[in-house]
mmCIF file of C-alpha atoms in Angstrom:
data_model
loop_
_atom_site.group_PDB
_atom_site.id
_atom_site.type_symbol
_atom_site.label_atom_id
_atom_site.label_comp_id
_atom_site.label_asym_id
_atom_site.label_seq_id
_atom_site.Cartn_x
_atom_site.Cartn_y
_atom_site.Cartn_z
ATOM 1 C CA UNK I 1 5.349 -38.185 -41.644
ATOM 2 C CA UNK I 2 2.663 -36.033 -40.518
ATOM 3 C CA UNK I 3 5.304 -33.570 -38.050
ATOM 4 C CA UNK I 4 7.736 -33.665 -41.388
ATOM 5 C CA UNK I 5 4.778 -32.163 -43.293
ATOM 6 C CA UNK I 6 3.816 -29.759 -40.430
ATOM 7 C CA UNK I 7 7.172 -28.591 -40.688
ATOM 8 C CA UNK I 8 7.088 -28.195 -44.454
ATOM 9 C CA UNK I 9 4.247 -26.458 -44.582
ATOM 10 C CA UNK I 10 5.616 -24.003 -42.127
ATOM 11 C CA UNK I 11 8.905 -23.541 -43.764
ATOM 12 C CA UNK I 12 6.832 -22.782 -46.802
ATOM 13 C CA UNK I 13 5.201 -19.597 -44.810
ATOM 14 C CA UNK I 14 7.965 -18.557 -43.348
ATOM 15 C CA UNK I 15 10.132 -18.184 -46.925
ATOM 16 C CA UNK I 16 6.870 -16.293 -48.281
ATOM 17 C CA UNK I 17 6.822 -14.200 -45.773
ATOM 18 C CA UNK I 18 10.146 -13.332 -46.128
ATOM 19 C CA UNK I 19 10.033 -13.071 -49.662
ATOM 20 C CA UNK I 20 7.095 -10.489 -49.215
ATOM 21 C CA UNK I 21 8.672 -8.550 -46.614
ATOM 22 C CA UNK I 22 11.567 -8.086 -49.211
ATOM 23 C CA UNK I 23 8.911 -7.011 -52.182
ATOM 24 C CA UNK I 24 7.555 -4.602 -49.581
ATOM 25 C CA UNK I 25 11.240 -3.177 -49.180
ATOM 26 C CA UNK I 26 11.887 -3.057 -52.535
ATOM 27 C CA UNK I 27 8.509 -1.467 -53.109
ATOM 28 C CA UNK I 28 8.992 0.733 -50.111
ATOM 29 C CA UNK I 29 12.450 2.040 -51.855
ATOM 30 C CA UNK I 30 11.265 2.544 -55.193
ATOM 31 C CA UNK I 31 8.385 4.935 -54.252
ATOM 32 C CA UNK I 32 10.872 6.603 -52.301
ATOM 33 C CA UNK I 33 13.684 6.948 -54.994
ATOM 34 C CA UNK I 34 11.148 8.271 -56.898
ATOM 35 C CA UNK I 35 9.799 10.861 -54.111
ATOM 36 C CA UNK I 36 12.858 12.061 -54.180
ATOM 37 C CA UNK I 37 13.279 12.424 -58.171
ATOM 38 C CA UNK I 38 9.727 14.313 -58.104
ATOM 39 C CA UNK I 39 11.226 16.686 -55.730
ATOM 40 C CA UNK I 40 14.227 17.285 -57.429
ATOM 41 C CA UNK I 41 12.519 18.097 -60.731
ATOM 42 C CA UNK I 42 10.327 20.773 -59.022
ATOM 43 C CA UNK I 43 13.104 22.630 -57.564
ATOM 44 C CA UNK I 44 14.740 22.919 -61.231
ATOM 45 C CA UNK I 45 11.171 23.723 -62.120
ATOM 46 C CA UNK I 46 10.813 26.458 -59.788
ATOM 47 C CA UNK I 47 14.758 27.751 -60.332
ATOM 48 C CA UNK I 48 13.790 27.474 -63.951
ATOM 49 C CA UNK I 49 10.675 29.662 -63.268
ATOM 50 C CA UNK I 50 12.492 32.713 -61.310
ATOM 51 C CA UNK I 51 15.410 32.332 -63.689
ATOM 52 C CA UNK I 52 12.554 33.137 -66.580
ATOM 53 C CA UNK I 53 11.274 35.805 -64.792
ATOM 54 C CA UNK I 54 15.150 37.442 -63.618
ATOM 55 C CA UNK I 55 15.913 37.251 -67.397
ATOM 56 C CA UNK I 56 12.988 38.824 -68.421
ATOM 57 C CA UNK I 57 14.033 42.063 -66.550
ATOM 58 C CA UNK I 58 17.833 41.790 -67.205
ATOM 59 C CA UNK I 59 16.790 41.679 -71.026
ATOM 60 C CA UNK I 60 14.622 44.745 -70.162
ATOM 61 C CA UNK I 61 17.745 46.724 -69.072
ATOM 62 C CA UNK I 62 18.165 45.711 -65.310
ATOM 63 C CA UNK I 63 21.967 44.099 -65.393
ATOM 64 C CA UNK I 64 21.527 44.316 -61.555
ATOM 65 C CA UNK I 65 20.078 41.130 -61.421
ATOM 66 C CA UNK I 66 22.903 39.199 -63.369
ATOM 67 C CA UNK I 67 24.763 37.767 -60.606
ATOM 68 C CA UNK I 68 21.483 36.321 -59.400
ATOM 69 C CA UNK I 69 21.176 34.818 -62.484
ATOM 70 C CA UNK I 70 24.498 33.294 -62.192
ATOM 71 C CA UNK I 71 24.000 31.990 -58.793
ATOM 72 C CA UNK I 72 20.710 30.150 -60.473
ATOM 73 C CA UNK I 73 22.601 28.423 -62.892
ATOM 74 C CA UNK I 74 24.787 27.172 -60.273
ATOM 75 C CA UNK I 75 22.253 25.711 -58.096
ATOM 76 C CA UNK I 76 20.337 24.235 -61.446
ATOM 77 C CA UNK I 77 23.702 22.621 -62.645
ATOM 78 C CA UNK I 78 23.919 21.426 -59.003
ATOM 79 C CA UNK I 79 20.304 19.695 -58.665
ATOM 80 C CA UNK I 80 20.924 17.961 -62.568
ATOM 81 C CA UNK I 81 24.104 16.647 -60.691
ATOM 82 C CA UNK I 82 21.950 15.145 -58.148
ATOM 83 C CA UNK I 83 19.108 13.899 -60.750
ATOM 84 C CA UNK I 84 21.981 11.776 -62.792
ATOM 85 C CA UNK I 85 22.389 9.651 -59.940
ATOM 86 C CA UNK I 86 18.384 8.217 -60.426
ATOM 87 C CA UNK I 87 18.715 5.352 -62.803
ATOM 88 C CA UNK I 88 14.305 6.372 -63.190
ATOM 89 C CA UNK I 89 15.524 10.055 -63.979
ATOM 90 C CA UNK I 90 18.259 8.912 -67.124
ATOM 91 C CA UNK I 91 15.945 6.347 -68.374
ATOM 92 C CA UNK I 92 13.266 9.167 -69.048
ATOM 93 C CA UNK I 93 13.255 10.745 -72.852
ATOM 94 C CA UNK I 94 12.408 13.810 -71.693
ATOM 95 C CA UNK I 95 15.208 13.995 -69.200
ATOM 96 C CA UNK I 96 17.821 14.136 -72.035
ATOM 97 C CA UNK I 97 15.532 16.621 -73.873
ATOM 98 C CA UNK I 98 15.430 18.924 -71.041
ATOM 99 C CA UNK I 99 19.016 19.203 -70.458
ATOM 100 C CA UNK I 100 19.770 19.867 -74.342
ATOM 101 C CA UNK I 101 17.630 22.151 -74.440
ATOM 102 C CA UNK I 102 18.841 24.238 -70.859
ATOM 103 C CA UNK I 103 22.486 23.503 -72.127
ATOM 104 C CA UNK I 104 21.548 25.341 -75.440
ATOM 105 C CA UNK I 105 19.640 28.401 -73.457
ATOM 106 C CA UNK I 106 21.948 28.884 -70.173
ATOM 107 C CA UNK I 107 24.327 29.626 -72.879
ATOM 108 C CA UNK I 108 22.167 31.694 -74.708
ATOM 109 C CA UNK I 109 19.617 33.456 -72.801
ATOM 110 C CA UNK I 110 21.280 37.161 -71.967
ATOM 111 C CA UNK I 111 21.441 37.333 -75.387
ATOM 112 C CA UNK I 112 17.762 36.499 -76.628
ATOM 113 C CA UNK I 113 15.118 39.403 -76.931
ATOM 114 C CA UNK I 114 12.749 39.028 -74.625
ATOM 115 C CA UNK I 115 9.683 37.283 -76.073
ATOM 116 C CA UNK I 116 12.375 34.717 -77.417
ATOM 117 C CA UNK I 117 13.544 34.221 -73.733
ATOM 118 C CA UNK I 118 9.888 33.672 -72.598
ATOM 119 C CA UNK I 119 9.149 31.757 -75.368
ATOM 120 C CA UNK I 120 12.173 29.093 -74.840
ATOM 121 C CA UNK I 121 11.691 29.018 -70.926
ATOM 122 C CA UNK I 122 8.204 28.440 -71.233
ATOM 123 C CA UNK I 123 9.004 25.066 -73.414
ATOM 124 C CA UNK I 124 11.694 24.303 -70.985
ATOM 125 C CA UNK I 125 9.145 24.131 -68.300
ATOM 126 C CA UNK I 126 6.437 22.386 -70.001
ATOM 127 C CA UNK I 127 9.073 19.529 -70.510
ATOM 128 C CA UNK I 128 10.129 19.683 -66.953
ATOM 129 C CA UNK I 129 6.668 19.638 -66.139
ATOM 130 C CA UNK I 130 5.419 16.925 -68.345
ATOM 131 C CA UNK I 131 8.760 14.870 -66.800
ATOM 132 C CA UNK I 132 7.171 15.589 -63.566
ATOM 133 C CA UNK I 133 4.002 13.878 -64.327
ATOM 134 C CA UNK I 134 6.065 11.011 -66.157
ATOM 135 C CA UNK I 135 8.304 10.346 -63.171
ATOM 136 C CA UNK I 136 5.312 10.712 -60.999
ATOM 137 C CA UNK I 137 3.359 7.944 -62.719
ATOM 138 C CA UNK I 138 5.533 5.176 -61.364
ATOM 139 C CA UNK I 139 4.129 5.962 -57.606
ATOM 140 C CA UNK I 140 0.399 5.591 -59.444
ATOM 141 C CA UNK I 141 0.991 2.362 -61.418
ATOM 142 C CA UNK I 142 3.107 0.825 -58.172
ATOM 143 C CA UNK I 143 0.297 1.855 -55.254
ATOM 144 C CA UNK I 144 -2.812 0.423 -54.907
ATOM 145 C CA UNK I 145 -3.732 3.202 -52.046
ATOM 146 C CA UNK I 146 -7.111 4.960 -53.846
ATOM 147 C CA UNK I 147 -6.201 7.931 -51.777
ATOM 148 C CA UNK I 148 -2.688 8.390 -53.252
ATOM 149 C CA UNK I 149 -3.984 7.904 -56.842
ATOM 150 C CA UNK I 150 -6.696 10.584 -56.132
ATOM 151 C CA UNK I 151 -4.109 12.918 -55.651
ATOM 152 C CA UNK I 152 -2.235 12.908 -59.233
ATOM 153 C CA UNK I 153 -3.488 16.461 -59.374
ATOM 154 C CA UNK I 154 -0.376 17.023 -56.734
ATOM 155 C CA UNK I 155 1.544 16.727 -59.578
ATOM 156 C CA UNK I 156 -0.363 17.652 -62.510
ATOM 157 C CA UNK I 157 -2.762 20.731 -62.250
ATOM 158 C CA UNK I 158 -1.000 22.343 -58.769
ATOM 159 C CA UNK I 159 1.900 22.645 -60.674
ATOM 160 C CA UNK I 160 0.452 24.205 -63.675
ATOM 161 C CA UNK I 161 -1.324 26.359 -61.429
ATOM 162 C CA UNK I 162 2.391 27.468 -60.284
ATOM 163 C CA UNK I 163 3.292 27.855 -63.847
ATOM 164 C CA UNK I 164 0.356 30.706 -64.918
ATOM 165 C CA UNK I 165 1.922 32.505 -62.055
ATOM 166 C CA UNK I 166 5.396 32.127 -63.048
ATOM 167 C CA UNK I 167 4.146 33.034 -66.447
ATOM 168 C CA UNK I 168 2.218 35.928 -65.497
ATOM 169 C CA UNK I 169 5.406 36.963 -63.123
ATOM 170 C CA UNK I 170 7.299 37.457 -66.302
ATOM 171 C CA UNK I 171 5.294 39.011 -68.428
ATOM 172 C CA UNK I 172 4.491 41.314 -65.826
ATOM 173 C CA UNK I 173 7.730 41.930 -64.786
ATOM 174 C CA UNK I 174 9.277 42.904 -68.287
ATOM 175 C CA UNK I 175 6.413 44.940 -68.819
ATOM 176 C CA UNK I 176 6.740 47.221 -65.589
ATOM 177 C CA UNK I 177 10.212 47.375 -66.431
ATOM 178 C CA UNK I 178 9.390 49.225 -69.883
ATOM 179 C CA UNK I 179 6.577 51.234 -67.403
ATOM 180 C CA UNK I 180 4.523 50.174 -70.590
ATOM 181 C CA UNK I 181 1.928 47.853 -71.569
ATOM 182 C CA UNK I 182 1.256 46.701 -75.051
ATOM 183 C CA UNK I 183 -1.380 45.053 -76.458
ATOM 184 C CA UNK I 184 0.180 42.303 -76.820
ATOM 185 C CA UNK I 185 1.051 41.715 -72.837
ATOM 186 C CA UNK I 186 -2.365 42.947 -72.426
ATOM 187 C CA UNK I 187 -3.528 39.333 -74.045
ATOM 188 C CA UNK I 188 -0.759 37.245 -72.779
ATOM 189 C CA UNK I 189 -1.703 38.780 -68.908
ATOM 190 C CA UNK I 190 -5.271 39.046 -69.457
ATOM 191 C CA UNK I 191 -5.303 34.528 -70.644
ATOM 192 C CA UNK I 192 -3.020 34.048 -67.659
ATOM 193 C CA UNK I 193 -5.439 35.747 -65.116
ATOM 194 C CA UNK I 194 -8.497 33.867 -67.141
ATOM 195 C CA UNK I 195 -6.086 30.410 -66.450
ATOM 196 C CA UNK I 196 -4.823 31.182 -63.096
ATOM 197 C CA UNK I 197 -8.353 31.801 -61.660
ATOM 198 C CA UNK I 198 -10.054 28.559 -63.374
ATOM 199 C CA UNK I 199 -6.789 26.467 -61.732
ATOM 200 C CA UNK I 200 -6.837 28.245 -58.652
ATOM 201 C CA UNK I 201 -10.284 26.937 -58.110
ATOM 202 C CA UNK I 202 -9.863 23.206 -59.598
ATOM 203 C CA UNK I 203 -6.719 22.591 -57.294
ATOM 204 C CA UNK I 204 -7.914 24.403 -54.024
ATOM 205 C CA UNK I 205 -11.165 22.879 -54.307
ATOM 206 C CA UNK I 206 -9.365 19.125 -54.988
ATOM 207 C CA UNK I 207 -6.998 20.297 -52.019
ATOM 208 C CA UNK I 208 -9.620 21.456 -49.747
ATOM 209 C CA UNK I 209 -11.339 17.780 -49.772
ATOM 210 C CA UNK I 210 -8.195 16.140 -48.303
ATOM 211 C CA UNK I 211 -6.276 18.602 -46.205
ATOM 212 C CA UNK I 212 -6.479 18.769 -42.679
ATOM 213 C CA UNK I 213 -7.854 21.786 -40.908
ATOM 214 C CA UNK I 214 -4.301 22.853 -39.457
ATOM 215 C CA UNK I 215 -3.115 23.351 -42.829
ATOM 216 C CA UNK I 216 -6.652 25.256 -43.751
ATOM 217 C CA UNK I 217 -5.161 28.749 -42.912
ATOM 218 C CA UNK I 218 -2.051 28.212 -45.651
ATOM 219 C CA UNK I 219 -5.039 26.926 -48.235
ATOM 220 C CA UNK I 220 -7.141 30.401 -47.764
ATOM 221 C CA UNK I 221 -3.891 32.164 -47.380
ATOM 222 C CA UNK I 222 -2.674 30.904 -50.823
ATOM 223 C CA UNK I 223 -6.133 31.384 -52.690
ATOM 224 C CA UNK I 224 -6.237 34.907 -51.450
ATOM 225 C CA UNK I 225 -3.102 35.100 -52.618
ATOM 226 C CA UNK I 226 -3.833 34.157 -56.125
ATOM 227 C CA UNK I 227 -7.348 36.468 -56.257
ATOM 228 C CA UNK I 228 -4.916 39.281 -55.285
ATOM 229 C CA UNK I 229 -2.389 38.944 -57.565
ATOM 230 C CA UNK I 230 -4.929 38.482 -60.314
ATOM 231 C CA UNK I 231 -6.862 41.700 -59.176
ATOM 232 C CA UNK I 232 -3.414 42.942 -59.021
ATOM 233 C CA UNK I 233 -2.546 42.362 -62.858
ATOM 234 C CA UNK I 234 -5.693 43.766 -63.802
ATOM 235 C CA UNK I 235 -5.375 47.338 -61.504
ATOM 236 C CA UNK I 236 -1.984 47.350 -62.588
ATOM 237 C CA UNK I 237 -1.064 46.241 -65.715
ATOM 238 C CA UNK I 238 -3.950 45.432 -68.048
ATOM 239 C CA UNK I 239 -5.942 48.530 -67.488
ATOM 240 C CA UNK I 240 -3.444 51.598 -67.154
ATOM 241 C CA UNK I 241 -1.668 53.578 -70.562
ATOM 242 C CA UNK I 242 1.385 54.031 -68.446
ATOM 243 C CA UNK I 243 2.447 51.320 -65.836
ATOM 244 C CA UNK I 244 3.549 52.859 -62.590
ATOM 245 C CA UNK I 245 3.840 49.707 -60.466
ATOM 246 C CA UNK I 246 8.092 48.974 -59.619
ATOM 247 C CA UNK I 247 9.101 45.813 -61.409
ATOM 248 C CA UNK I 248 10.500 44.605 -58.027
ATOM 249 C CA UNK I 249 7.098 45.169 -56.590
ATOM 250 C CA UNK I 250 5.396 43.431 -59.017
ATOM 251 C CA UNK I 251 8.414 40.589 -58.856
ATOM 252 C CA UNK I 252 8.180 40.022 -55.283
ATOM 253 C CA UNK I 253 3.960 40.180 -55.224
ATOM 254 C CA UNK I 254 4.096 37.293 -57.901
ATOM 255 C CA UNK I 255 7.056 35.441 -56.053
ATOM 256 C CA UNK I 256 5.231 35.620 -52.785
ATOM 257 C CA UNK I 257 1.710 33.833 -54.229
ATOM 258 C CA UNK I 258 3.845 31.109 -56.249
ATOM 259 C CA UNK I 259 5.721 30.574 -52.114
ATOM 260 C CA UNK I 260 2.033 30.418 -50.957
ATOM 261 C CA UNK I 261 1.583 28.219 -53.488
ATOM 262 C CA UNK I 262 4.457 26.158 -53.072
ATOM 263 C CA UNK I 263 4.049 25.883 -50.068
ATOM 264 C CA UNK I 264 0.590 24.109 -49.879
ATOM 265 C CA UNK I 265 2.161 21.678 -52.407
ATOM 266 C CA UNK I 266 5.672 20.938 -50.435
ATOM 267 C CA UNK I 267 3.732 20.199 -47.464
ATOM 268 C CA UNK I 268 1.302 17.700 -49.265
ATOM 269 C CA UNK I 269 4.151 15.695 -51.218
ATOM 270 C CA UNK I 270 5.929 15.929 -47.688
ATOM 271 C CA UNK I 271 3.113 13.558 -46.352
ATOM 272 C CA UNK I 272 3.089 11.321 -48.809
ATOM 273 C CA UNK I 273 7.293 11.192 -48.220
ATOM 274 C CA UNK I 274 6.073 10.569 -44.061
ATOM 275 C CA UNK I 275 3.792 7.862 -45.249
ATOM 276 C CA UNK I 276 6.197 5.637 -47.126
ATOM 277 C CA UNK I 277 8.935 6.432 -44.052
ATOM 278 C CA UNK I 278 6.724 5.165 -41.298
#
């Protein structure tokens, strides 16, 4: 009686254990799936971002970037392609009100004048960015690791911080194209430097208190980047009459501090992706 219990009793561990190894797969696979999804949605975000700014120009009178824009819309319609196959990514509202609304403006966009392109990219981002934050949730609510739910600003204020400079890289960009700065991009750039210095500092100060010091070189490098490109906008294209700066200058200053940027961010969502692998 008493072995036939022993034996019962470890029959009974042995099936929970198994049955929590296969929640911790499970588990394991669904914060994966949804690593994945997270950076998916980013690249569209930052295709969505540089196909903003391209348009901006184009619409300015520079059909020399047109093919570029074509090859953009390729690589957006291929990356939606990939997204359909998430079951998390369908399920989301704001999914299907992202891709009306890029199936409405891809068709429509080298036709718009240019604050009605920045105006309808812009909302096309926000949702892409508030789907970030909605896809990135289900990580949050599923871990119990303190350390990954301190770091929601990963995918809430670093990527907003990216989006001032995207901003900022299209205003600034249509506006070197006229060689002309009204006062109306004088407010626009002038609340984007305000917003990308006050973001620069929450997220590089957040970032600074859990990176390592091997990746402390691409944090200074990126916040230099960001004081530069404000000081830049300023020099450049707030203070002047006449604007004298290239638009592909200005294009590739503000594309090289959202890479810095980027950069910092990729690297920190690629260790949480090394965490759950291991």
């Amino acid at each position: 009686m008493i072995v036939a219990l022993s034996g019962m009793i470890i029959l009974l561990f042995v099936l929970v254990g198994i049955q929590l190894s296969i929640s911790r797969k499970k588990h394991k696979e669904k914060v994966m799936a949804t690593l994945r999804m997270v950076a998916i949605i980013k690249r569209i975000i930052g295709l969505s971002q540089k196909h903003r700014g391209l348009t901006a120009t184009y619409l300015q009178g520079n059909n020399s970037v047109a093919g570029e824009l074509y090859e953009i819309r390729q690589n957006i319609e291929a990356l939606i392609n990939d997204a359909n196959q998430f079951a998390l990514t369908t399920s989301e509202a704001r999914w299907e009100a992202y891709l009306d609304h890029w199936l409405r403006l891809e068709s429509t966009s080298m036709q718009l004048t240019p604050p009605e392109s920045f105006k309808q990219h812009t909302s096309l981002i926000e949702t892409l960015l508030y789907l970030l934050q909605d896809v990135a949730e289900h990580i949050e609510f599923a871990e119990t690791d303190q350390s990954l739910n301190e770091a929601h600003f990963l995918w809430r204020e670093f990527p907003q911080l990216v989006e001032y400079i995207g901003q900022a890289r299209a205003v600034g960009v249509a506006t070197a194209t006229k060689g002309e700065s009204s006062q109306i991009d004088k407010v626009k750039l002038g609340y984007l430097c305000e917003k990308i210095n006050l973001m620069s500092d929450t997220v590089f100060n957040k970032l600074n208190q859990m990176t390592k010091v091997s990746e402390s070189d691409q944090l200074n490098q990126a916040k230099q980047a960001c004081i530069q490109l404000v000081s830049l906008i300023n020099e450049q294209l707030i203070l002047p009459v006449k604007v004298s700066i290239a638009n592909q200058e200005y294009f590739a200053i503000a594309s090289h501090t959202m890479e810095q940027c980027n950069t910092l961010l990729d690297n920190e969502l690629s260790a949480i992706v090394t965490r759950f692998s291991d």
